[in-house]
Amino acid sequence: MPRLHQQVDAAADEAITALLDQAPDEQWTDRFLRQCATLASQLSLAEVKVEGTRIAFHGSIADARALADAVIALVNRLNDQLMQEGNLHAGEE
């Protein structure tokens, strides 16, 4: 885990990387990035990118583990939401 600074320079600072089991589709990626933007100040996220099976994010908090845990929780929450929505749509058909 790279060292985080009070002020983040996404061009110079190393990103924290989370790996996904598979590359997400466009719907998942769009919703994930929107939720990250909504929670950016709460999570102290400076920049988030989804590239294939990799999520690269920059943060400016001292507790890097808490930031990584928050991003993982967001991924899990989004996966649960989409699974529930898929189950609802399947039940309607």
mmCIF file of N, CA, C and O in Angstrom:
data_model
loop_
_atom_site.group_PDB
_atom_site.id
_atom_site.type_symbol
_atom_site.label_atom_id
_atom_site.label_comp_id
_atom_site.label_asym_id
_atom_site.label_seq_id
_atom_site.Cartn_x
_atom_site.Cartn_y
_atom_site.Cartn_z
ATOM 1 N N MET A 1 0.855 -1.165 0.000
ATOM 2 C CA MET A 1 0.000 0.000 0.000
ATOM 3 C C MET A 1 0.905 1.234 0.000
ATOM 4 O O MET A 1 1.772 1.368 0.849
ATOM 5 N N PRO A 2 0.715 2.109 -0.954
ATOM 6 C CA PRO A 2 1.562 3.307 -1.002
ATOM 7 C C PRO A 2 1.236 4.265 0.135
ATOM 8 O O PRO A 2 0.149 4.224 0.698
ATOM 9 N N ARG A 3 2.190 5.102 0.451
ATOM 10 C CA ARG A 3 1.981 6.121 1.482
ATOM 11 C C ARG A 3 1.033 7.196 0.948
ATOM 12 O O ARG A 3 1.140 7.627 -0.188
ATOM 13 N N LEU A 4 0.105 7.615 1.770
ATOM 14 C CA LEU A 4 -0.844 8.646 1.375
ATOM 15 C C LEU A 4 -0.421 9.985 1.953
ATOM 16 O O LEU A 4 0.159 10.050 3.026
ATOM 17 N N HIS A 5 -0.697 11.034 1.225
ATOM 18 C CA HIS A 5 -0.314 12.381 1.630
ATOM 19 C C HIS A 5 -1.554 13.211 1.917
ATOM 20 O O HIS A 5 -2.660 12.870 1.521
ATOM 21 N N GLN A 6 -1.366 14.329 2.595
ATOM 22 C CA GLN A 6 -2.485 15.227 2.864
ATOM 23 C C GLN A 6 -3.044 15.790 1.563
ATOM 24 O O GLN A 6 -4.239 15.931 1.404
ATOM 25 N N GLN A 7 -2.186 16.140 0.642
ATOM 26 C CA GLN A 7 -2.604 16.611 -0.675
ATOM 27 C C GLN A 7 -2.181 15.565 -1.699
ATOM 28 O O GLN A 7 -1.027 15.167 -1.746
ATOM 29 N N VAL A 8 -3.111 15.128 -2.501
ATOM 30 C CA VAL A 8 -2.840 14.067 -3.464
ATOM 31 C C VAL A 8 -2.509 14.659 -4.820
ATOM 32 O O VAL A 8 -3.184 15.558 -5.303
ATOM 33 N N ASP A 9 -1.461 14.145 -5.412
ATOM 34 C CA ASP A 9 -1.095 14.468 -6.780
ATOM 35 C C ASP A 9 -1.239 13.177 -7.576
ATOM 36 O O ASP A 9 -0.349 12.324 -7.577
ATOM 37 N N ALA A 10 -2.393 12.995 -8.234
ATOM 38 C CA ALA A 10 -2.689 11.741 -8.924
ATOM 39 C C ALA A 10 -1.679 11.438 -10.025
ATOM 40 O O ALA A 10 -1.482 10.283 -10.377
ATOM 41 N N ALA A 11 -1.027 12.467 -10.560
ATOM 42 C CA ALA A 11 -0.030 12.245 -11.605
ATOM 43 C C ALA A 11 1.284 11.713 -11.032
ATOM 44 O O ALA A 11 1.992 10.962 -11.697
ATOM 45 N N ALA A 12 1.599 12.074 -9.791
ATOM 46 C CA ALA A 12 2.890 11.695 -9.218
ATOM 47 C C ALA A 12 2.788 10.601 -8.156
ATOM 48 O O ALA A 12 3.689 9.783 -8.025
ATOM 49 N N ASP A 13 1.686 10.585 -7.392
ATOM 50 C CA ASP A 13 1.547 9.618 -6.303
ATOM 51 C C ASP A 13 1.105 8.264 -6.842
ATOM 52 O O ASP A 13 0.335 8.171 -7.796
ATOM 53 N N GLU A 14 1.596 7.224 -6.204
ATOM 54 C CA GLU A 14 1.223 5.859 -6.582
ATOM 55 C C GLU A 14 -0.218 5.576 -6.133
ATOM 56 O O GLU A 14 -0.613 5.931 -5.032
ATOM 57 N N ALA A 15 -0.978 4.931 -6.993
ATOM 58 C CA ALA A 15 -2.368 4.603 -6.671
ATOM 59 C C ALA A 15 -2.434 3.345 -5.818
ATOM 60 O O ALA A 15 -1.580 2.471 -5.909
ATOM 61 N N ILE A 16 -3.465 3.267 -4.996
ATOM 62 C CA ILE A 16 -3.813 2.026 -4.309
ATOM 63 C C ILE A 16 -4.593 1.218 -5.335
ATOM 64 O O ILE A 16 -5.415 1.758 -6.068
ATOM 65 N N THR A 17 -4.348 -0.078 -5.403
ATOM 66 C CA THR A 17 -4.992 -0.909 -6.408
ATOM 67 C C THR A 17 -5.812 -1.997 -5.749
ATOM 68 O O THR A 17 -5.340 -2.684 -4.847
ATOM 69 N N ALA A 18 -7.051 -2.138 -6.210
ATOM 70 C CA ALA A 18 -7.914 -3.247 -5.798
ATOM 71 C C ALA A 18 -8.165 -4.082 -7.043
ATOM 72 O O ALA A 18 -8.370 -3.547 -8.135
ATOM 73 N N LEU A 19 -8.125 -5.394 -6.888
ATOM 74 C CA LEU A 19 -8.335 -6.290 -8.023
ATOM 75 C C LEU A 19 -9.707 -6.936 -7.929
ATOM 76 O O LEU A 19 -10.111 -7.400 -6.863
ATOM 77 N N LEU A 20 -10.402 -6.971 -9.049
ATOM 78 C CA LEU A 20 -11.708 -7.599 -9.143
ATOM 79 C C LEU A 20 -11.550 -8.989 -9.756
ATOM 80 O O LEU A 20 -10.602 -9.242 -10.501
ATOM 81 N N ASP A 21 -12.487 -9.878 -9.477
ATOM 82 C CA ASP A 21 -12.437 -11.224 -10.037
ATOM 83 C C ASP A 21 -12.609 -11.224 -11.549
ATOM 84 O O ASP A 21 -12.033 -12.045 -12.250
ATOM 85 N N GLN A 22 -13.422 -10.304 -12.035
ATOM 86 C CA GLN A 22 -13.630 -10.179 -13.481
ATOM 87 C C GLN A 22 -13.863 -8.716 -13.821
ATOM 88 O O GLN A 22 -14.208 -7.918 -12.961
ATOM 89 N N ALA A 23 -13.652 -8.397 -15.079
ATOM 90 C CA ALA A 23 -13.853 -7.013 -15.523
ATOM 91 C C ALA A 23 -15.342 -6.690 -15.466
ATOM 92 O O ALA A 23 -16.158 -7.451 -15.977
ATOM 93 N N PRO A 24 -15.710 -5.586 -14.836
ATOM 94 C CA PRO A 24 -17.123 -5.225 -14.737
ATOM 95 C C PRO A 24 -17.658 -4.686 -16.058
ATOM 96 O O PRO A 24 -16.897 -4.200 -16.897
ATOM 97 N N ASP A 25 -18.977 -4.772 -16.198
ATOM 98 C CA ASP A 25 -19.594 -4.205 -17.400
ATOM 99 C C ASP A 25 -19.741 -2.699 -17.224
ATOM 100 O O ASP A 25 -19.438 -2.129 -16.174
ATOM 101 N N GLU A 26 -20.214 -2.059 -18.268
ATOM 102 C CA GLU A 26 -20.318 -0.594 -18.267
ATOM 103 C C GLU A 26 -21.297 -0.092 -17.202
ATOM 104 O O GLU A 26 -21.058 0.926 -16.567
ATOM 105 N N GLN A 27 -22.407 -0.813 -17.025
ATOM 106 C CA GLN A 27 -23.396 -0.406 -16.014
ATOM 107 C C GLN A 27 -22.768 -0.393 -14.622
ATOM 108 O O GLN A 27 -22.933 0.562 -13.862
ATOM 109 N N TRP A 28 -22.037 -1.449 -14.284
ATOM 110 C CA TRP A 28 -21.418 -1.548 -12.970
ATOM 111 C C TRP A 28 -20.408 -0.416 -12.798
ATOM 112 O O TRP A 28 -20.397 0.272 -11.777
ATOM 113 N N THR A 29 -19.570 -0.228 -13.810
ATOM 114 C CA THR A 29 -18.522 0.796 -13.739
ATOM 115 C C THR A 29 -19.119 2.188 -13.567
ATOM 116 O O THR A 29 -18.664 2.963 -12.714
ATOM 117 N N ASP A 30 -20.148 2.500 -14.349
ATOM 118 C CA ASP A 30 -20.791 3.820 -14.235
ATOM 119 C C ASP A 30 -21.366 4.040 -12.840
ATOM 120 O O ASP A 30 -21.172 5.097 -12.239
ATOM 121 N N ARG A 31 -22.073 3.042 -12.323
ATOM 122 C CA ARG A 31 -22.667 3.186 -10.992
ATOM 123 C C ARG A 31 -21.596 3.277 -9.913
ATOM 124 O O ARG A 31 -21.721 4.057 -8.971
ATOM 125 N N PHE A 32 -20.535 2.495 -10.054
ATOM 126 C CA PHE A 32 -19.450 2.533 -9.082
ATOM 127 C C PHE A 32 -18.806 3.915 -9.049
ATOM 128 O O PHE A 32 -18.598 4.493 -7.976
ATOM 129 N N LEU A 33 -18.488 4.454 -10.212
ATOM 130 C CA LEU A 33 -17.840 5.768 -10.271
ATOM 131 C C LEU A 33 -18.759 6.870 -9.755
ATOM 132 O O LEU A 33 -18.297 7.802 -9.089
ATOM 133 N N ARG A 34 -20.070 6.766 -10.038
ATOM 134 C CA ARG A 34 -21.014 7.757 -9.495
ATOM 135 C C ARG A 34 -21.061 7.683 -7.975
ATOM 136 O O ARG A 34 -21.079 8.712 -7.293
ATOM 137 N N GLN A 35 -21.072 6.462 -7.424
ATOM 138 C CA GLN A 35 -21.106 6.322 -5.963
ATOM 139 C C GLN A 35 -19.802 6.823 -5.349
ATOM 140 O O GLN A 35 -19.825 7.434 -4.284
ATOM 141 N N CYS A 36 -18.694 6.578 -6.010
ATOM 142 C CA CYS A 36 -17.415 7.103 -5.519
ATOM 143 C C CYS A 36 -17.435 8.619 -5.504
ATOM 144 O O CYS A 36 -16.969 9.245 -4.551
ATOM 145 N N ALA A 37 -17.972 9.227 -6.556
ATOM 146 C CA ALA A 37 -18.035 10.683 -6.620
ATOM 147 C C ALA A 37 -18.910 11.232 -5.503
ATOM 148 O O ALA A 37 -18.584 12.253 -4.891
ATOM 149 N N THR A 38 -20.014 10.546 -5.231
ATOM 150 C CA THR A 38 -20.916 10.975 -4.166
ATOM 151 C C THR A 38 -20.242 10.885 -2.799
ATOM 152 O O THR A 38 -20.442 11.736 -1.938
ATOM 153 N N LEU A 39 -19.411 9.864 -2.621
ATOM 154 C CA LEU A 39 -18.773 9.633 -1.325
ATOM 155 C C LEU A 39 -17.336 10.139 -1.254
ATOM 156 O O LEU A 39 -16.644 9.889 -0.274
ATOM 157 N N ALA A 40 -16.891 10.857 -2.281
ATOM 158 C CA ALA A 40 -15.484 11.254 -2.365
ATOM 159 C C ALA A 40 -14.994 11.994 -1.125
ATOM 160 O O ALA A 40 -13.932 11.685 -0.589
ATOM 161 N N SER A 41 -15.755 12.960 -0.657
ATOM 162 C CA SER A 41 -15.289 13.713 0.512
ATOM 163 C C SER A 41 -15.331 12.857 1.772
ATOM 164 O O SER A 41 -14.447 12.947 2.620
ATOM 165 N N GLN A 42 -16.334 12.005 1.888
ATOM 166 C CA GLN A 42 -16.437 11.131 3.057
ATOM 167 C C GLN A 42 -15.307 10.105 3.084
ATOM 168 O O GLN A 42 -14.767 9.798 4.137
ATOM 169 N N LEU A 43 -14.958 9.567 1.919
ATOM 170 C CA LEU A 43 -13.911 8.548 1.836
ATOM 171 C C LEU A 43 -12.533 9.146 1.615
ATOM 172 O O LEU A 43 -11.550 8.420 1.565
ATOM 173 N N SER A 44 -12.444 10.436 1.426
ATOM 174 C CA SER A 44 -11.188 11.118 1.095
ATOM 175 C C SER A 44 -10.575 10.562 -0.189
ATOM 176 O O SER A 44 -9.375 10.370 -0.290
ATOM 177 N N LEU A 45 -11.425 10.313 -1.164
ATOM 178 C CA LEU A 45 -10.957 9.840 -2.463
ATOM 179 C C LEU A 45 -10.627 11.035 -3.340
ATOM 180 O O LEU A 45 -11.412 11.971 -3.442
ATOM 181 N N ALA A 46 -9.470 10.992 -3.960
ATOM 182 C CA ALA A 46 -9.082 12.073 -4.848
ATOM 183 C C ALA A 46 -9.320 11.709 -6.305
ATOM 184 O O ALA A 46 -9.675 12.544 -7.114
ATOM 185 N N GLU A 47 -9.142 10.444 -6.652
ATOM 186 C CA GLU A 47 -9.328 10.001 -8.034
ATOM 187 C C GLU A 47 -9.548 8.499 -8.019
ATOM 188 O O GLU A 47 -8.903 7.779 -7.269
ATOM 189 N N VAL A 48 -10.477 8.026 -8.857
ATOM 190 C CA VAL A 48 -10.771 6.600 -8.973
ATOM 191 C C VAL A 48 -10.870 6.259 -10.447
ATOM 192 O O VAL A 48 -11.525 6.961 -11.209
ATOM 193 N N LYS A 49 -10.225 5.169 -10.843
ATOM 194 C CA LYS A 49 -10.303 4.684 -12.223
ATOM 195 C C LYS A 49 -10.567 3.185 -12.188
ATOM 196 O O LYS A 49 -9.993 2.470 -11.362
ATOM 197 N N VAL A 50 -11.429 2.723 -13.079
ATOM 198 C CA VAL A 50 -11.662 1.293 -13.256
ATOM 199 C C VAL A 50 -11.089 0.924 -14.616
ATOM 200 O O VAL A 50 -11.494 1.463 -15.643
ATOM 201 N N GLU A 51 -10.105 0.022 -14.596
ATOM 202 C CA GLU A 51 -9.422 -0.395 -15.825
ATOM 203 C C GLU A 51 -9.389 -1.913 -15.858
ATOM 204 O O GLU A 51 -8.567 -2.532 -15.172
ATOM 205 N N GLY A 52 -10.301 -2.505 -16.627
ATOM 206 C CA GLY A 52 -10.380 -3.965 -16.685
ATOM 207 C C GLY A 52 -10.745 -4.531 -15.324
ATOM 208 O O GLY A 52 -11.772 -4.163 -14.761
ATOM 209 N N THR A 53 -9.899 -5.392 -14.784
ATOM 210 C CA THR A 53 -10.164 -5.998 -13.475
ATOM 211 C C THR A 53 -9.514 -5.209 -12.337
ATOM 212 O O THR A 53 -9.437 -5.688 -11.214
ATOM 213 N N ARG A 54 -9.065 -4.002 -12.622
ATOM 214 C CA ARG A 54 -8.304 -3.218 -11.650
ATOM 215 C C ARG A 54 -9.015 -1.914 -11.321
ATOM 216 O O ARG A 54 -9.461 -1.205 -12.214
ATOM 217 N N ILE A 55 -9.126 -1.634 -10.021
ATOM 218 C CA ILE A 55 -9.600 -0.329 -9.568
ATOM 219 C C ILE A 55 -8.383 0.379 -8.981
ATOM 220 O O ILE A 55 -7.751 -0.132 -8.049
ATOM 221 N N ALA A 56 -8.039 1.520 -9.538
ATOM 222 C CA ALA A 56 -6.922 2.325 -9.032
ATOM 223 C C ALA A 56 -7.516 3.560 -8.384
ATOM 224 O O ALA A 56 -8.343 4.238 -8.977
ATOM 225 N N PHE A 57 -7.128 3.816 -7.132
ATOM 226 C CA PHE A 57 -7.667 4.985 -6.458
ATOM 227 C C PHE A 57 -6.596 5.681 -5.646
ATOM 228 O O PHE A 57 -5.642 5.079 -5.182
ATOM 229 N N HIS A 58 -6.764 6.988 -5.529
ATOM 230 C CA HIS A 58 -5.874 7.838 -4.756
ATOM 231 C C HIS A 58 -6.670 8.392 -3.583
ATOM 232 O O HIS A 58 -7.837 8.719 -3.727
ATOM 233 N N GLY A 59 -6.029 8.482 -2.460
ATOM 234 C CA GLY A 59 -6.678 9.045 -1.285
ATOM 235 C C GLY A 59 -5.723 9.925 -0.517
ATOM 236 O O GLY A 59 -4.518 9.883 -0.717
ATOM 237 N N SER A 60 -6.301 10.720 0.388
ATOM 238 C CA SER A 60 -5.472 11.671 1.124
ATOM 239 C C SER A 60 -5.622 11.524 2.636
ATOM 240 O O SER A 60 -5.380 12.450 3.372
ATOM 241 N N ILE A 61 -6.034 10.338 3.099
ATOM 242 C CA ILE A 61 -6.160 10.150 4.535
ATOM 243 C C ILE A 61 -4.954 9.398 5.071
ATOM 244 O O ILE A 61 -4.254 8.713 4.329
ATOM 245 N N ALA A 62 -4.722 9.519 6.358
ATOM 246 C CA ALA A 62 -3.574 8.866 6.978
ATOM 247 C C ALA A 62 -3.799 7.361 7.122
ATOM 248 O O ALA A 62 -2.848 6.589 7.113
ATOM 249 N N ASP A 63 -5.038 6.929 7.265
ATOM 250 C CA ASP A 63 -5.331 5.520 7.467
ATOM 251 C C ASP A 63 -5.658 4.854 6.138
ATOM 252 O O ASP A 63 -6.813 4.756 5.730
ATOM 253 N N ALA A 64 -4.642 4.359 5.455
ATOM 254 C CA ALA A 64 -4.824 3.759 4.140
ATOM 255 C C ALA A 64 -5.684 2.507 4.216
ATOM 256 O O ALA A 64 -6.464 2.228 3.303
ATOM 257 N N ARG A 65 -5.572 1.758 5.289
ATOM 258 C CA ARG A 65 -6.379 0.539 5.439
ATOM 259 C C ARG A 65 -7.867 0.884 5.473
ATOM 260 O O ARG A 65 -8.676 0.209 4.842
ATOM 261 N N ALA A 66 -8.252 1.929 6.179
ATOM 262 C CA ALA A 66 -9.654 2.339 6.250
ATOM 263 C C ALA A 66 -10.164 2.760 4.876
ATOM 264 O O ALA A 66 -11.297 2.449 4.508
ATOM 265 N N LEU A 67 -9.336 3.449 4.099
ATOM 266 C CA LEU A 67 -9.725 3.854 2.755
ATOM 267 C C LEU A 67 -9.924 2.628 1.874
ATOM 268 O O LEU A 67 -10.931 2.524 1.166
ATOM 269 N N ALA A 68 -8.993 1.689 1.916
ATOM 270 C CA ALA A 68 -9.121 0.461 1.120
ATOM 271 C C ALA A 68 -10.364 -0.326 1.534
ATOM 272 O O ALA A 68 -11.110 -0.819 0.677
ATOM 273 N N ASP A 69 -10.614 -0.431 2.838
ATOM 274 C CA ASP A 69 -11.803 -1.132 3.331
ATOM 275 C C ASP A 69 -13.079 -0.455 2.851
ATOM 276 O O ASP A 69 -14.066 -1.118 2.510
ATOM 277 N N ALA A 70 -13.090 0.868 2.809
ATOM 278 C CA ALA A 70 -14.270 1.609 2.363
ATOM 279 C C ALA A 70 -14.546 1.349 0.885
ATOM 280 O O ALA A 70 -15.704 1.180 0.482
ATOM 281 N N VAL A 71 -13.507 1.290 0.064
ATOM 282 C CA VAL A 71 -13.688 1.016 -1.365
ATOM 283 C C VAL A 71 -14.169 -0.421 -1.559
ATOM 284 O O VAL A 71 -15.079 -0.684 -2.349
ATOM 285 N N ILE A 72 -13.611 -1.364 -0.807
ATOM 286 C CA ILE A 72 -14.057 -2.762 -0.882
ATOM 287 C C ILE A 72 -15.517 -2.872 -0.471
ATOM 288 O O ILE A 72 -16.312 -3.568 -1.110
ATOM 289 N N ALA A 73 -15.908 -2.180 0.589
ATOM 290 C CA ALA A 73 -17.305 -2.205 1.040
ATOM 291 C C ALA A 73 -18.219 -1.635 -0.043
ATOM 292 O O ALA A 73 -19.317 -2.157 -0.264
ATOM 293 N N LEU A 74 -17.772 -0.597 -0.727
ATOM 294 C CA LEU A 74 -18.553 -0.006 -1.811
ATOM 295 C C LEU A 74 -18.722 -1.006 -2.953
ATOM 296 O O LEU A 74 -19.813 -1.155 -3.500
ATOM 297 N N VAL A 75 -17.672 -1.710 -3.315
ATOM 298 C CA VAL A 75 -17.744 -2.743 -4.357
ATOM 299 C C VAL A 75 -18.753 -3.820 -3.947
ATOM 300 O O VAL A 75 -19.625 -4.200 -4.728
ATOM 301 N N ASN A 76 -18.655 -4.303 -2.722
ATOM 302 C CA ASN A 76 -19.553 -5.359 -2.250
ATOM 303 C C ASN A 76 -21.006 -4.888 -2.210
ATOM 304 O O ASN A 76 -21.916 -5.621 -2.602
ATOM 305 N N ARG A 77 -21.221 -3.667 -1.749
ATOM 306 C CA ARG A 77 -22.575 -3.112 -1.672
ATOM 307 C C ARG A 77 -23.186 -2.975 -3.072
ATOM 308 O O ARG A 77 -24.344 -3.336 -3.297
ATOM 309 N N LEU A 78 -22.399 -2.498 -4.024
ATOM 310 C CA LEU A 78 -22.876 -2.351 -5.391
ATOM 311 C C LEU A 78 -23.191 -3.715 -6.007
ATOM 312 O O LEU A 78 -24.214 -3.885 -6.662
ATOM 313 N N ASN A 79 -22.330 -4.701 -5.780
ATOM 314 C CA ASN A 79 -22.585 -6.045 -6.292
ATOM 315 C C ASN A 79 -23.891 -6.593 -5.727
ATOM 316 O O ASN A 79 -24.681 -7.192 -6.456
ATOM 317 N N ASP A 80 -24.131 -6.407 -4.439
ATOM 318 C CA ASP A 80 -25.374 -6.864 -3.813
ATOM 319 C C ASP A 80 -26.584 -6.168 -4.418
ATOM 320 O O ASP A 80 -27.603 -6.799 -4.700
ATOM 321 N N GLN A 81 -26.495 -4.845 -4.624
ATOM 322 C CA GLN A 81 -27.602 -4.086 -5.205
ATOM 323 C C GLN A 81 -27.941 -4.601 -6.603
ATOM 324 O O GLN A 81 -29.109 -4.818 -6.931
ATOM 325 N N LEU A 82 -26.920 -4.792 -7.428
ATOM 326 C CA LEU A 82 -27.159 -5.239 -8.797
ATOM 327 C C LEU A 82 -27.701 -6.663 -8.824
ATOM 328 O O LEU A 82 -28.543 -6.996 -9.663
ATOM 329 N N MET A 83 -27.252 -7.518 -7.906
ATOM 330 C CA MET A 83 -27.765 -8.877 -7.841
ATOM 331 C C MET A 83 -29.243 -8.869 -7.447
ATOM 332 O O MET A 83 -30.057 -9.583 -8.037
ATOM 333 N N GLN A 84 -29.600 -8.042 -6.466
ATOM 334 C CA GLN A 84 -31.000 -7.935 -6.054
ATOM 335 C C GLN A 84 -31.864 -7.400 -7.188
ATOM 336 O O GLN A 84 -32.968 -7.889 -7.419
ATOM 337 N N GLU A 85 -31.388 -6.397 -7.896
ATOM 338 C CA GLU A 85 -32.126 -5.847 -9.034
ATOM 339 C C GLU A 85 -32.315 -6.913 -10.120
ATOM 340 O O GLU A 85 -33.379 -7.026 -10.716
ATOM 341 N N GLY A 86 -31.268 -7.682 -10.371
ATOM 342 C CA GLY A 86 -31.346 -8.760 -11.370
ATOM 343 C C GLY A 86 -32.361 -9.808 -10.959
ATOM 344 O O GLY A 86 -33.126 -10.310 -11.795
ATOM 345 N N ASN A 87 -32.404 -10.139 -9.668
ATOM 346 C CA ASN A 87 -33.376 -11.112 -9.177
ATOM 347 C C ASN A 87 -34.791 -10.580 -9.304
ATOM 348 O O ASN A 87 -35.716 -11.326 -9.637
ATOM 349 N N LEU A 88 -34.999 -9.291 -9.036
ATOM 350 C CA LEU A 88 -36.322 -8.685 -9.189
ATOM 351 C C LEU A 88 -36.790 -8.737 -10.636
ATOM 352 O O LEU A 88 -37.943 -9.071 -10.920
ATOM 353 N N HIS A 89 -35.869 -8.401 -11.562
ATOM 354 C CA HIS A 89 -36.232 -8.405 -12.976
ATOM 355 C C HIS A 89 -36.522 -9.828 -13.447
ATOM 356 O O HIS A 89 -37.427 -10.042 -14.252
ATOM 357 N N ALA A 90 -35.778 -10.804 -12.960
ATOM 358 C CA ALA A 90 -35.998 -12.195 -13.346
ATOM 359 C C ALA A 90 -37.353 -12.683 -12.838
ATOM 360 O O ALA A 90 -38.036 -13.446 -13.505
ATOM 361 N N GLY A 91 -37.755 -12.235 -11.653
ATOM 362 C CA GLY A 91 -39.033 -12.614 -11.089
ATOM 363 C C GLY A 91 -40.207 -11.999 -11.816
ATOM 364 O O GLY A 91 -41.331 -12.531 -11.782
ATOM 365 N N GLU A 92 -39.975 -10.864 -12.483
ATOM 366 C CA GLU A 92 -41.044 -10.180 -13.212
ATOM 367 C C GLU A 92 -41.314 -10.808 -14.569
ATOM 368 O O GLU A 92 -42.348 -10.604 -15.162
ATOM 369 N N GLU A 93 -40.352 -11.557 -15.073
ATOM 370 C CA GLU A 93 -40.482 -12.124 -16.435
ATOM 371 C C GLU A 93 -41.299 -13.380 -16.444
ATOM 372 O O GLU A 93 -41.560 -14.136 -15.713
#
